[in-house]
Amino acid sequence: QVQLVESGGGLVQAGGSLRLSCAASGRTFSSYDMGWFRQAPGKEREFVGAIRWSGSSTYYADSVKGRFTISRDNAKNMVYLQMNSLKPEDTAVYYCAAGRGSYRRSWLPAEYEYWGQGTQVTVSS
């Protein structure tokens, strides 16, 4: 069982930066691949990026590639999403998710077993 809690969301101007954190409970956290998704009002949940359980590989959606960076600290049971050069279209609720073996098809929400409650990110123009 893994419980996930996101934090770090807020209001930022276009061009600014935010770092989201995802705190995980459970001693087996380091065996889980982690993903970040987002959902804007009236839209489907959208893949943002993922990181392998070891931290050795990351994968990003084209819409955020070069602007967002995912990292993890398995000793602290933490995953981070550093977001730079934010755009108004990045406005959404951001979720972290955990799944064993989910990295292979990390863009699919169904690959993840556990989800956080989400944190709101609003980017003003």
PDB file of C-alpha atoms in Angstrom:
ATOM      1  CA  GLN A   1       0.000   0.000   0.000  1.00  0.00           C
ATOM      2  CA  VAL A   2       1.299   3.432  -0.967  1.00  0.00           C
ATOM      3  CA  GLN A   3      -0.263   6.742  -0.036  1.00  0.00           C
ATOM      4  CA  LEU A   4       0.668   9.839  -1.999  1.00  0.00           C
ATOM      5  CA  VAL A   5       0.324  13.496  -1.018  1.00  0.00           C
ATOM      6  CA  GLU A   6       1.154  16.303  -3.443  1.00  0.00           C
ATOM      7  CA  SER A   7       2.140  19.806  -2.405  1.00  0.00           C
ATOM      8  CA  GLY A   8       3.689  22.930  -3.856  1.00  0.00           C
ATOM      9  CA  GLY A   9       0.938  24.100  -6.153  1.00  0.00           C
ATOM     10  CA  GLY A  10      -0.157  27.711  -6.353  1.00  0.00           C
ATOM     11  CA  LEU A  11      -0.556  30.770  -8.507  1.00  0.00           C
ATOM     12  CA  VAL A  12       2.352  31.888 -10.676  1.00  0.00           C
ATOM     13  CA  GLN A  13       2.794  34.282 -13.575  1.00  0.00           C
ATOM     14  CA  ALA A  14       3.581  33.036 -17.042  1.00  0.00           C
ATOM     15  CA  GLY A  15       7.297  32.412 -17.386  1.00  0.00           C
ATOM     16  CA  GLY A  16       7.657  31.577 -13.721  1.00  0.00           C
ATOM     17  CA  SER A  17       8.563  28.357 -11.955  1.00  0.00           C
ATOM     18  CA  LEU A  18       7.082  26.011  -9.388  1.00  0.00           C
ATOM     19  CA  ARG A  19       8.281  22.801  -7.824  1.00  0.00           C
ATOM     20  CA  LEU A  20       5.709  20.212  -6.909  1.00  0.00           C
ATOM     21  CA  SER A  21       6.452  17.550  -4.348  1.00  0.00           C
ATOM     22  CA  CYS A  22       4.881  14.164  -3.866  1.00  0.00           C
ATOM     23  CA  ALA A  23       5.392  12.517  -0.497  1.00  0.00           C
ATOM     24  CA  ALA A  24       4.880   8.770  -0.393  1.00  0.00           C
ATOM     25  CA  SER A  25       4.263   6.471   2.523  1.00  0.00           C
ATOM     26  CA  GLY A  26       5.249   2.838   2.568  1.00  0.00           C
ATOM     27  CA  ARG A  27       8.545   1.007   2.787  1.00  0.00           C
ATOM     28  CA  THR A  28       8.284  -0.286  -0.792  1.00  0.00           C
ATOM     29  CA  PHE A  29       8.200   3.143  -2.422  1.00  0.00           C
ATOM     30  CA  SER A  30      11.551   2.616  -4.112  1.00  0.00           C
ATOM     31  CA  SER A  31      10.124  -0.271  -6.131  1.00  0.00           C
ATOM     32  CA  TYR A  32       7.461   1.885  -7.767  1.00  0.00           C
ATOM     33  CA  ASP A  33       7.688   3.787 -11.007  1.00  0.00           C
ATOM     34  CA  MET A  34       6.185   7.241 -10.585  1.00  0.00           C
ATOM     35  CA  GLY A  35       4.200   9.415 -12.920  1.00  0.00           C
ATOM     36  CA  TRP A  36       2.829  12.927 -13.002  1.00  0.00           C
ATOM     37  CA  PHE A  37      -0.474  13.741 -14.661  1.00  0.00           C
ATOM     38  CA  ARG A  38      -2.597  16.839 -14.877  1.00  0.00           C
ATOM     39  CA  GLN A  39      -6.222  17.612 -15.492  1.00  0.00           C
ATOM     40  CA  ALA A  40      -7.663  20.936 -16.572  1.00  0.00           C
ATOM     41  CA  PRO A  41     -11.360  21.744 -16.167  1.00  0.00           C
ATOM     42  CA  GLY A  42     -13.448  19.990 -18.800  1.00  0.00           C
ATOM     43  CA  LYS A  43     -10.498  17.999 -20.101  1.00  0.00           C
ATOM     44  CA  GLU A  44      -9.253  14.462 -19.705  1.00  0.00           C
ATOM     45  CA  ARG A  45      -6.365  13.597 -17.452  1.00  0.00           C
ATOM     46  CA  GLU A  46      -3.133  14.217 -19.338  1.00  0.00           C
ATOM     47  CA  PHE A  47       0.247  12.556 -18.957  1.00  0.00           C
ATOM     48  CA  VAL A  48       3.053  14.927 -17.940  1.00  0.00           C
ATOM     49  CA  GLY A  49       6.011  12.665 -17.283  1.00  0.00           C
ATOM     50  CA  ALA A  50       7.344   9.640 -15.475  1.00  0.00           C
ATOM     51  CA  ILE A  51      10.424   8.369 -13.706  1.00  0.00           C
ATOM     52  CA  ARG A  52      11.627   4.830 -13.332  1.00  0.00           C
ATOM     53  CA  TRP A  53      11.760   3.302  -9.850  1.00  0.00           C
ATOM     54  CA  SER A  54      15.556   3.675  -9.760  1.00  0.00           C
ATOM     55  CA  GLY A  55      15.546   7.253 -11.025  1.00  0.00           C
ATOM     56  CA  SER A  56      17.691   6.158 -13.965  1.00  0.00           C
ATOM     57  CA  SER A  57      15.221   7.149 -16.666  1.00  0.00           C
ATOM     58  CA  THR A  58      12.622   9.817 -17.251  1.00  0.00           C
ATOM     59  CA  TYR A  59      10.075  10.346 -19.968  1.00  0.00           C
ATOM     60  CA  TYR A  60       8.056  13.465 -20.761  1.00  0.00           C
ATOM     61  CA  ALA A  61       5.101  14.540 -22.787  1.00  0.00           C
ATOM     62  CA  ASP A  62       6.047  16.695 -25.752  1.00  0.00           C
ATOM     63  CA  SER A  63       4.081  19.588 -24.294  1.00  0.00           C
ATOM     64  CA  VAL A  64       6.425  19.881 -21.290  1.00  0.00           C
ATOM     65  CA  LYS A  65       9.700  18.500 -22.625  1.00  0.00           C
ATOM     66  CA  GLY A  66      12.565  20.882 -21.961  1.00  0.00           C
ATOM     67  CA  ARG A  67      10.554  22.832 -19.369  1.00  0.00           C
ATOM     68  CA  PHE A  68       9.664  20.231 -16.726  1.00  0.00           C
ATOM     69  CA  THR A  69      11.989  17.896 -14.855  1.00  0.00           C
ATOM     70  CA  ILE A  70      11.076  14.925 -12.681  1.00  0.00           C
ATOM     71  CA  SER A  71      13.367  13.650  -9.957  1.00  0.00           C
ATOM     72  CA  ARG A  72      13.067  11.397  -6.952  1.00  0.00           C
ATOM     73  CA  ASP A  73      14.750  10.750  -3.641  1.00  0.00           C
ATOM     74  CA  ASN A  74      14.036   7.193  -2.585  1.00  0.00           C
ATOM     75  CA  ALA A  75      15.703   7.694   0.783  1.00  0.00           C
ATOM     76  CA  LYS A  76      13.112  10.358   1.564  1.00  0.00           C
ATOM     77  CA  ASN A  77      10.187   8.741  -0.256  1.00  0.00           C
ATOM     78  CA  MET A  78       9.806  11.862  -2.385  1.00  0.00           C
ATOM     79  CA  VAL A  79       9.190  12.657  -6.042  1.00  0.00           C
ATOM     80  CA  TYR A  80       9.480  16.126  -7.490  1.00  0.00           C
ATOM     81  CA  LEU A  81       8.221  17.945 -10.549  1.00  0.00           C
ATOM     82  CA  GLN A  82      10.224  21.059 -11.347  1.00  0.00           C
ATOM     83  CA  MET A  83       8.251  23.265 -13.696  1.00  0.00           C
ATOM     84  CA  ASN A  84       9.956  26.136 -15.485  1.00  0.00           C
ATOM     85  CA  SER A  85       8.822  28.578 -18.161  1.00  0.00           C
ATOM     86  CA  LEU A  86       5.241  28.008 -17.166  1.00  0.00           C
ATOM     87  CA  LYS A  87       2.459  28.854 -19.588  1.00  0.00           C
ATOM     88  CA  PRO A  88      -1.226  29.558 -18.983  1.00  0.00           C
ATOM     89  CA  GLU A  89      -2.021  26.256 -20.679  1.00  0.00           C
ATOM     90  CA  ASP A  90      -0.160  24.469 -17.874  1.00  0.00           C
ATOM     91  CA  THR A  91      -2.989  25.432 -15.530  1.00  0.00           C
ATOM     92  CA  ALA A  92      -4.463  22.242 -14.090  1.00  0.00           C
ATOM     93  CA  VAL A  93      -4.684  20.020 -11.069  1.00  0.00           C
ATOM     94  CA  TYR A  94      -1.486  17.990 -10.921  1.00  0.00           C
ATOM     95  CA  TYR A  95      -1.429  14.423  -9.648  1.00  0.00           C
ATOM     96  CA  CYS A  96       1.357  12.031  -8.825  1.00  0.00           C
ATOM     97  CA  ALA A  97       0.829   8.322  -9.284  1.00  0.00           C
ATOM     98  CA  ALA A  98       2.677   5.131  -8.404  1.00  0.00           C
ATOM     99  CA  GLY A  99       2.766   1.811 -10.178  1.00  0.00           C
ATOM    100  CA  ARG A 100       4.981  -1.266 -10.355  1.00  0.00           C
ATOM    101  CA  GLY A 101       6.279  -1.707 -13.862  1.00  0.00           C
ATOM    102  CA  SER A 102       4.277   1.248 -15.109  1.00  0.00           C
ATOM    103  CA  TYR A 103       7.214   2.980 -16.794  1.00  0.00           C
ATOM    104  CA  ARG A 104       6.913   0.841 -19.939  1.00  0.00           C
ATOM    105  CA  ARG A 105       3.543   2.427 -20.740  1.00  0.00           C
ATOM    106  CA  SER A 106       3.851   5.374 -18.398  1.00  0.00           C
ATOM    107  CA  TRP A 107       1.484   7.606 -20.380  1.00  0.00           C
ATOM    108  CA  LEU A 108      -1.492   5.402 -19.518  1.00  0.00           C
ATOM    109  CA  PRO A 109      -3.324   6.236 -16.257  1.00  0.00           C
ATOM    110  CA  ALA A 110      -4.467   2.621 -15.981  1.00  0.00           C
ATOM    111  CA  GLU A 111      -0.842   1.553 -15.441  1.00  0.00           C
ATOM    112  CA  TYR A 112      -0.789   3.168 -12.009  1.00  0.00           C
ATOM    113  CA  GLU A 113      -2.110   1.657  -8.819  1.00  0.00           C
ATOM    114  CA  TYR A 114      -2.049   4.613  -6.471  1.00  0.00           C
ATOM    115  CA  TRP A 115      -2.893   8.291  -6.887  1.00  0.00           C
ATOM    116  CA  GLY A 116      -2.565  11.404  -4.806  1.00  0.00           C
ATOM    117  CA  GLN A 117      -5.355  13.891  -4.239  1.00  0.00           C
ATOM    118  CA  GLY A 118      -3.866  16.520  -6.538  1.00  0.00           C
ATOM    119  CA  THR A 119      -2.550  20.046  -6.175  1.00  0.00           C
ATOM    120  CA  GLN A 120      -3.774  23.062  -8.137  1.00  0.00           C
ATOM    121  CA  VAL A 121      -1.396  24.970 -10.393  1.00  0.00           C
ATOM    122  CA  THR A 122      -2.641  28.197 -11.906  1.00  0.00           C
ATOM    123  CA  VAL A 123      -0.554  30.173 -14.386  1.00  0.00           C
ATOM    124  CA  SER A 124      -1.707  33.705 -15.101  1.00  0.00           C
ATOM    125  CA  SER A 125      -0.951  35.490 -18.351  1.00  0.00           C
TER     126      SER A 125
END
